[in-house]
PDB file of C-alpha atoms in Angstrom:
ATOM      1  CA  MET A 560     -19.798  46.282 -16.221  1.00  0.00           C
ATOM      2  CA  SER A 561     -20.156  43.192 -18.550  1.00  0.00           C
ATOM      3  CA  GLU A 562     -16.820  42.105 -18.039  1.00  0.00           C
ATOM      4  CA  PRO A 563     -15.926  39.492 -15.357  1.00  0.00           C
ATOM      5  CA  ILE A 564     -14.135  40.766 -12.206  1.00  0.00           C
ATOM      6  CA  SER A 565     -11.109  38.827 -10.626  1.00  0.00           C
ATOM      7  CA  ALA A 566     -10.163  38.843  -7.256  1.00  0.00           C
ATOM      8  CA  GLN A 567      -8.000  41.217  -6.121  1.00  0.00           C
ATOM      9  CA  HIS A 568      -5.796  39.582  -3.693  1.00  0.00           C
ATOM     10  CA  SER A 569      -3.380  37.679  -6.506  1.00  0.00           C
ATOM     11  CA  ASP A 570      -0.679  39.284  -9.003  1.00  0.00           C
ATOM     12  CA  THR A 571      -1.045  35.852 -10.854  1.00  0.00           C
ATOM     13  CA  ALA A 572      -3.934  34.841 -13.253  1.00  0.00           C
ATOM     14  CA  PRO A 573      -7.057  34.213 -11.743  1.00  0.00           C
ATOM     15  CA  ASP A 574      -8.382  30.717 -12.150  1.00  0.00           C
ATOM     16  CA  ALA A 575     -11.745  29.626 -12.736  1.00  0.00           C
ATOM     17  CA  ALA A 576     -12.803  29.940  -9.098  1.00  0.00           C
ATOM     18  CA  GLU A 577     -11.485  33.651  -8.677  1.00  0.00           C
ATOM     19  CA  VAL A 578     -13.637  35.089 -11.474  1.00  0.00           C
ATOM     20  CA  SER A 579     -16.920  36.705 -10.466  1.00  0.00           C
ATOM     21  CA  PHE A 580     -19.795  38.341 -12.542  1.00  0.00           C
ATOM     22  CA  VAL A 581     -21.169  41.852 -11.755  1.00  0.00           C
ATOM     23  CA  CYS A 582     -25.116  42.200 -12.359  1.00  0.00           C
ATOM     24  CA  ALA A 583     -27.292  45.148 -11.668  1.00  0.00           C
ATOM     25  CA  VAL A 584     -30.513  44.230 -10.075  1.00  0.00           C
ATOM     26  CA  THR A 585     -33.416  46.933 -10.435  1.00  0.00           C
ATOM     27  CA  VAL A 586     -36.992  46.894  -8.598  1.00  0.00           C
ATOM     28  CA  SER A 587     -39.934  48.419  -9.989  1.00  0.00           C
ATOM     29  CA  GLU A 588     -41.217  49.579  -6.713  1.00  0.00           C
ATOM     30  CA  PRO A 589     -38.959  51.597  -4.694  1.00  0.00           C
ATOM     31  CA  ALA A 590     -40.030  50.288  -1.197  1.00  0.00           C
ATOM     32  CA  SER A 591     -39.168  46.762  -2.249  1.00  0.00           C
ATOM     33  CA  VAL A 592     -35.312  47.739  -2.872  1.00  0.00           C
ATOM     34  CA  GLY A 593     -34.395  47.071   0.807  1.00  0.00           C
ATOM     35  CA  PRO A 594     -36.432  43.624   1.403  1.00  0.00           C
ATOM     36  CA  LEU A 595     -35.022  42.458  -1.761  1.00  0.00           C
ATOM     37  CA  PHE A 596     -31.677  43.429  -0.523  1.00  0.00           C
ATOM     38  CA  ARG A 597     -31.937  41.758   2.754  1.00  0.00           C
ATOM     39  CA  ARG A 598     -32.992  38.335   0.823  1.00  0.00           C
ATOM     40  CA  LEU A 599     -30.241  38.154  -1.659  1.00  0.00           C
ATOM     41  CA  SER A 600     -27.878  39.093   1.205  1.00  0.00           C
ATOM     42  CA  THR A 601     -28.434  35.880   2.739  1.00  0.00           C
ATOM     43  CA  ILE A 602     -27.300  33.934  -0.436  1.00  0.00           C
ATOM     44  CA  PRO A 603     -23.845  32.262   0.420  1.00  0.00           C
ATOM     45  CA  ASP A 604     -21.112  33.646  -1.865  1.00  0.00           C
ATOM     46  CA  ALA A 605     -23.023  36.168  -3.112  1.00  0.00           C
ATOM     47  CA  THR A 606     -22.340  40.044  -2.421  1.00  0.00           C
ATOM     48  CA  VAL A 607     -25.104  42.734  -2.676  1.00  0.00           C
ATOM     49  CA  ASN A 608     -24.296  46.547  -2.606  1.00  0.00           C
ATOM     50  CA  ARG A 609     -26.858  49.073  -2.841  1.00  0.00           C
ATOM     51  CA  ARG A 610     -25.955  51.953  -4.976  1.00  0.00           C
ATOM     52  CA  ARG A 611     -28.257  55.457  -4.961  1.00  0.00           C
ATOM     53  CA  SER A 612     -28.018  57.455  -8.207  1.00  0.00           C
ATOM     54  CA  GLY A 613     -29.552  60.870  -9.227  1.00  0.00           C
ATOM     55  CA  PRO A 614     -32.771  60.632 -11.153  1.00  0.00           C
ATOM     56  CA  GLU A 615     -33.102  59.929 -14.906  1.00  0.00           C
ATOM     57  CA  ASP A 616     -33.798  62.933 -17.111  1.00  0.00           C
ATOM     58  CA  GLY A 617     -36.927  64.128 -16.702  1.00  0.00           C
ATOM     59  CA  LYS A 618     -37.552  62.425 -13.377  1.00  0.00           C
ATOM     60  CA  LEU A 619     -37.656  63.166  -9.566  1.00  0.00           C
ATOM     61  CA  GLY A 620     -36.272  61.644  -6.702  1.00  0.00           C
ATOM     62  CA  VAL A 621     -33.121  59.002  -6.110  1.00  0.00           C
ATOM     63  CA  ALA A 622     -33.237  55.545  -7.871  1.00  0.00           C
ATOM     64  CA  GLU A 623     -31.716  52.762  -5.993  1.00  0.00           C
ATOM     65  CA  THR A 624     -29.960  49.444  -7.710  1.00  0.00           C
ATOM     66  CA  LEU A 625     -28.574  46.608  -6.307  1.00  0.00           C
ATOM     67  CA  HIS A 626     -25.036  45.606  -7.439  1.00  0.00           C
ATOM     68  CA  LEU A 627     -24.719  41.616  -7.295  1.00  0.00           C
ATOM     69  CA  LEU A 628     -21.199  39.831  -7.653  1.00  0.00           C
ATOM     70  CA  VAL A 629     -21.536  36.222  -8.083  1.00  0.00           C
ATOM     71  CA  PRO A 630     -18.460  33.988  -8.188  1.00  0.00           C
ATOM     72  CA  SER A 631     -20.025  31.250 -10.589  1.00  0.00           C
ATOM     73  CA  ALA A 632     -23.069  30.481 -12.634  1.00  0.00           C
ATOM     74  CA  ALA A 633     -24.493  28.159  -9.854  1.00  0.00           C
ATOM     75  CA  VAL A 634     -24.660  31.254  -7.420  1.00  0.00           C
ATOM     76  CA  LEU A 635     -26.504  33.330 -10.315  1.00  0.00           C
ATOM     77  CA  THR A 636     -29.181  30.349 -10.483  1.00  0.00           C
ATOM     78  CA  VAL A 637     -29.660  30.452  -6.854  1.00  0.00           C
ATOM     79  CA  VAL A 638     -30.153  34.099  -7.083  1.00  0.00           C
ATOM     80  CA  ILE A 639     -32.736  33.551  -9.722  1.00  0.00           C
ATOM     81  CA  ARG A 640     -34.375  30.725  -7.847  1.00  0.00           C
ATOM     82  CA  THR A 641     -35.138  33.224  -4.988  1.00  0.00           C
ATOM     83  CA  LEU A 642     -37.268  35.723  -6.978  1.00  0.00           C
ATOM     84  CA  PRO A 643     -40.394  34.186  -6.927  1.00  0.00           C
ATOM     85  CA  ALA A 644     -40.487  33.566  -3.412  1.00  0.00           C
ATOM     86  CA  PHE A 645     -39.514  37.131  -3.025  1.00  0.00           C
ATOM     87  CA  ILE A 646     -42.292  38.620  -6.184  1.00  0.00           C
ATOM     88  CA  ARG A 647     -44.886  36.588  -4.402  1.00  0.00           C
ATOM     89  CA  SER A 648     -44.424  37.970  -0.841  1.00  0.00           C
ATOM     90  CA  ARG A 649     -45.155  41.657  -2.126  1.00  0.00           C
ATOM     91  CA  ARG A 650     -48.316  43.364  -1.658  1.00  0.00           C
ATOM     92  CA  SER A 651     -48.159  45.388  -4.763  1.00  0.00           C
ATOM     93  CA  SER A 652     -47.035  43.810  -8.142  1.00  0.00           C
ATOM     94  CA  VAL A 653     -43.371  44.103  -8.438  1.00  0.00           C
ATOM     95  CA  SER A 654     -41.032  43.414 -11.230  1.00  0.00           C
ATOM     96  CA  VAL A 655     -37.417  42.672 -10.662  1.00  0.00           C
ATOM     97  CA  THR A 656     -34.850  43.021 -13.742  1.00  0.00           C
ATOM     98  CA  ILE A 657     -31.405  41.427 -13.567  1.00  0.00           C
ATOM     99  CA  THR A 658     -28.870  43.418 -16.055  1.00  0.00           C
ATOM    100  CA  ARG A 659     -25.463  41.890 -16.779  1.00  0.00           C
ATOM    101  CA  GLY A 660     -23.896  44.079 -19.970  1.00  0.00           C
ATOM    102  CA  ASP A 661     -26.214  44.356 -22.735  1.00  0.00           C
ATOM    103  CA  ARG A 662     -28.122  41.485 -21.638  1.00  0.00           C
ATOM    104  CA  SER A 663     -31.252  41.598 -19.139  1.00  0.00           C
ATOM    105  CA  VAL A 664     -34.066  39.503 -17.903  1.00  0.00           C
ATOM    106  CA  THR A 665     -37.566  40.640 -16.175  1.00  0.00           C
ATOM    107  CA  PHE A 666     -39.524  38.798 -13.727  1.00  0.00           C
ATOM    108  CA  ASP A 667     -42.949  39.801 -12.515  1.00  0.00           C
ATOM    109  CA  GLY A 668     -46.178  37.946 -11.427  1.00  0.00           C
ATOM    110  CA  LYS A 669     -46.874  37.170 -14.878  1.00  0.00           C
ATOM    111  CA  ASN A 670     -43.299  35.532 -15.504  1.00  0.00           C
ATOM    112  CA  LEU A 671     -42.123  34.018 -12.447  1.00  0.00           C
ATOM    113  CA  PRO A 672     -39.441  31.742 -13.526  1.00  0.00           C
ATOM    114  CA  ASN A 673     -39.561  28.017 -13.060  1.00  0.00           C
ATOM    115  CA  PRO A 674     -37.122  26.528 -11.234  1.00  0.00           C
ATOM    116  CA  GLU A 675     -36.018  24.108 -14.152  1.00  0.00           C
ATOM    117  CA  HIS A 676     -35.631  27.033 -16.205  1.00  0.00           C
ATOM    118  CA  ALA A 677     -33.445  29.052 -13.990  1.00  0.00           C
ATOM    119  CA  ILE A 678     -30.178  27.433 -15.835  1.00  0.00           C
ATOM    120  CA  GLU A 679     -31.437  28.570 -19.119  1.00  0.00           C
ATOM    121  CA  ILE A 680     -32.051  32.278 -17.534  1.00  0.00           C
ATOM    122  CA  THR A 681     -28.675  32.021 -16.204  1.00  0.00           C
ATOM    123  CA  ASP A 682     -26.985  31.035 -19.380  1.00  0.00           C
ATOM    124  CA  ARG A 683     -28.803  33.600 -21.430  1.00  0.00           C
ATOM    125  CA  LEU A 684     -27.548  36.410 -18.760  1.00  0.00           C
ATOM    126  CA  LEU A 685     -23.825  35.146 -18.742  1.00  0.00           C
ATOM    127  CA  GLY A 686     -23.763  34.345 -22.756  1.00  0.00           C
ATOM    128  CA  ASP A 687     -20.477  32.917 -23.813  1.00  0.00           C
ATOM    129  CA  ASP A 688     -18.614  33.547 -20.314  1.00  0.00           C
TER     130      ASP A 688
END
């Protein structure tokens, strides 16, 4: 999942506007997955899907992950900038982790991303792409 995915409507090489990045978004509280899904779904140009998977070894239940498809670093920056308001809106402490390939960033009530640092966080997730 760490590679960019190009749009599937052309047999020619994709230009920069057609390249998208896939990220997995996990939430520490299962009850917060739906609200985060709804919030991220309102971001223009971001595509969000809910995926259910079986439990990890030694655990019970079903795990839900949000798969986020963003067309650019700018859209990923908008996603990151929406997380502080979401985390503050939850009654219990919740953490949100965004993973792309082998890079991940976790946010919680103690390390909310500052809007000025959102671009740096985006760059860290996207690496050299």
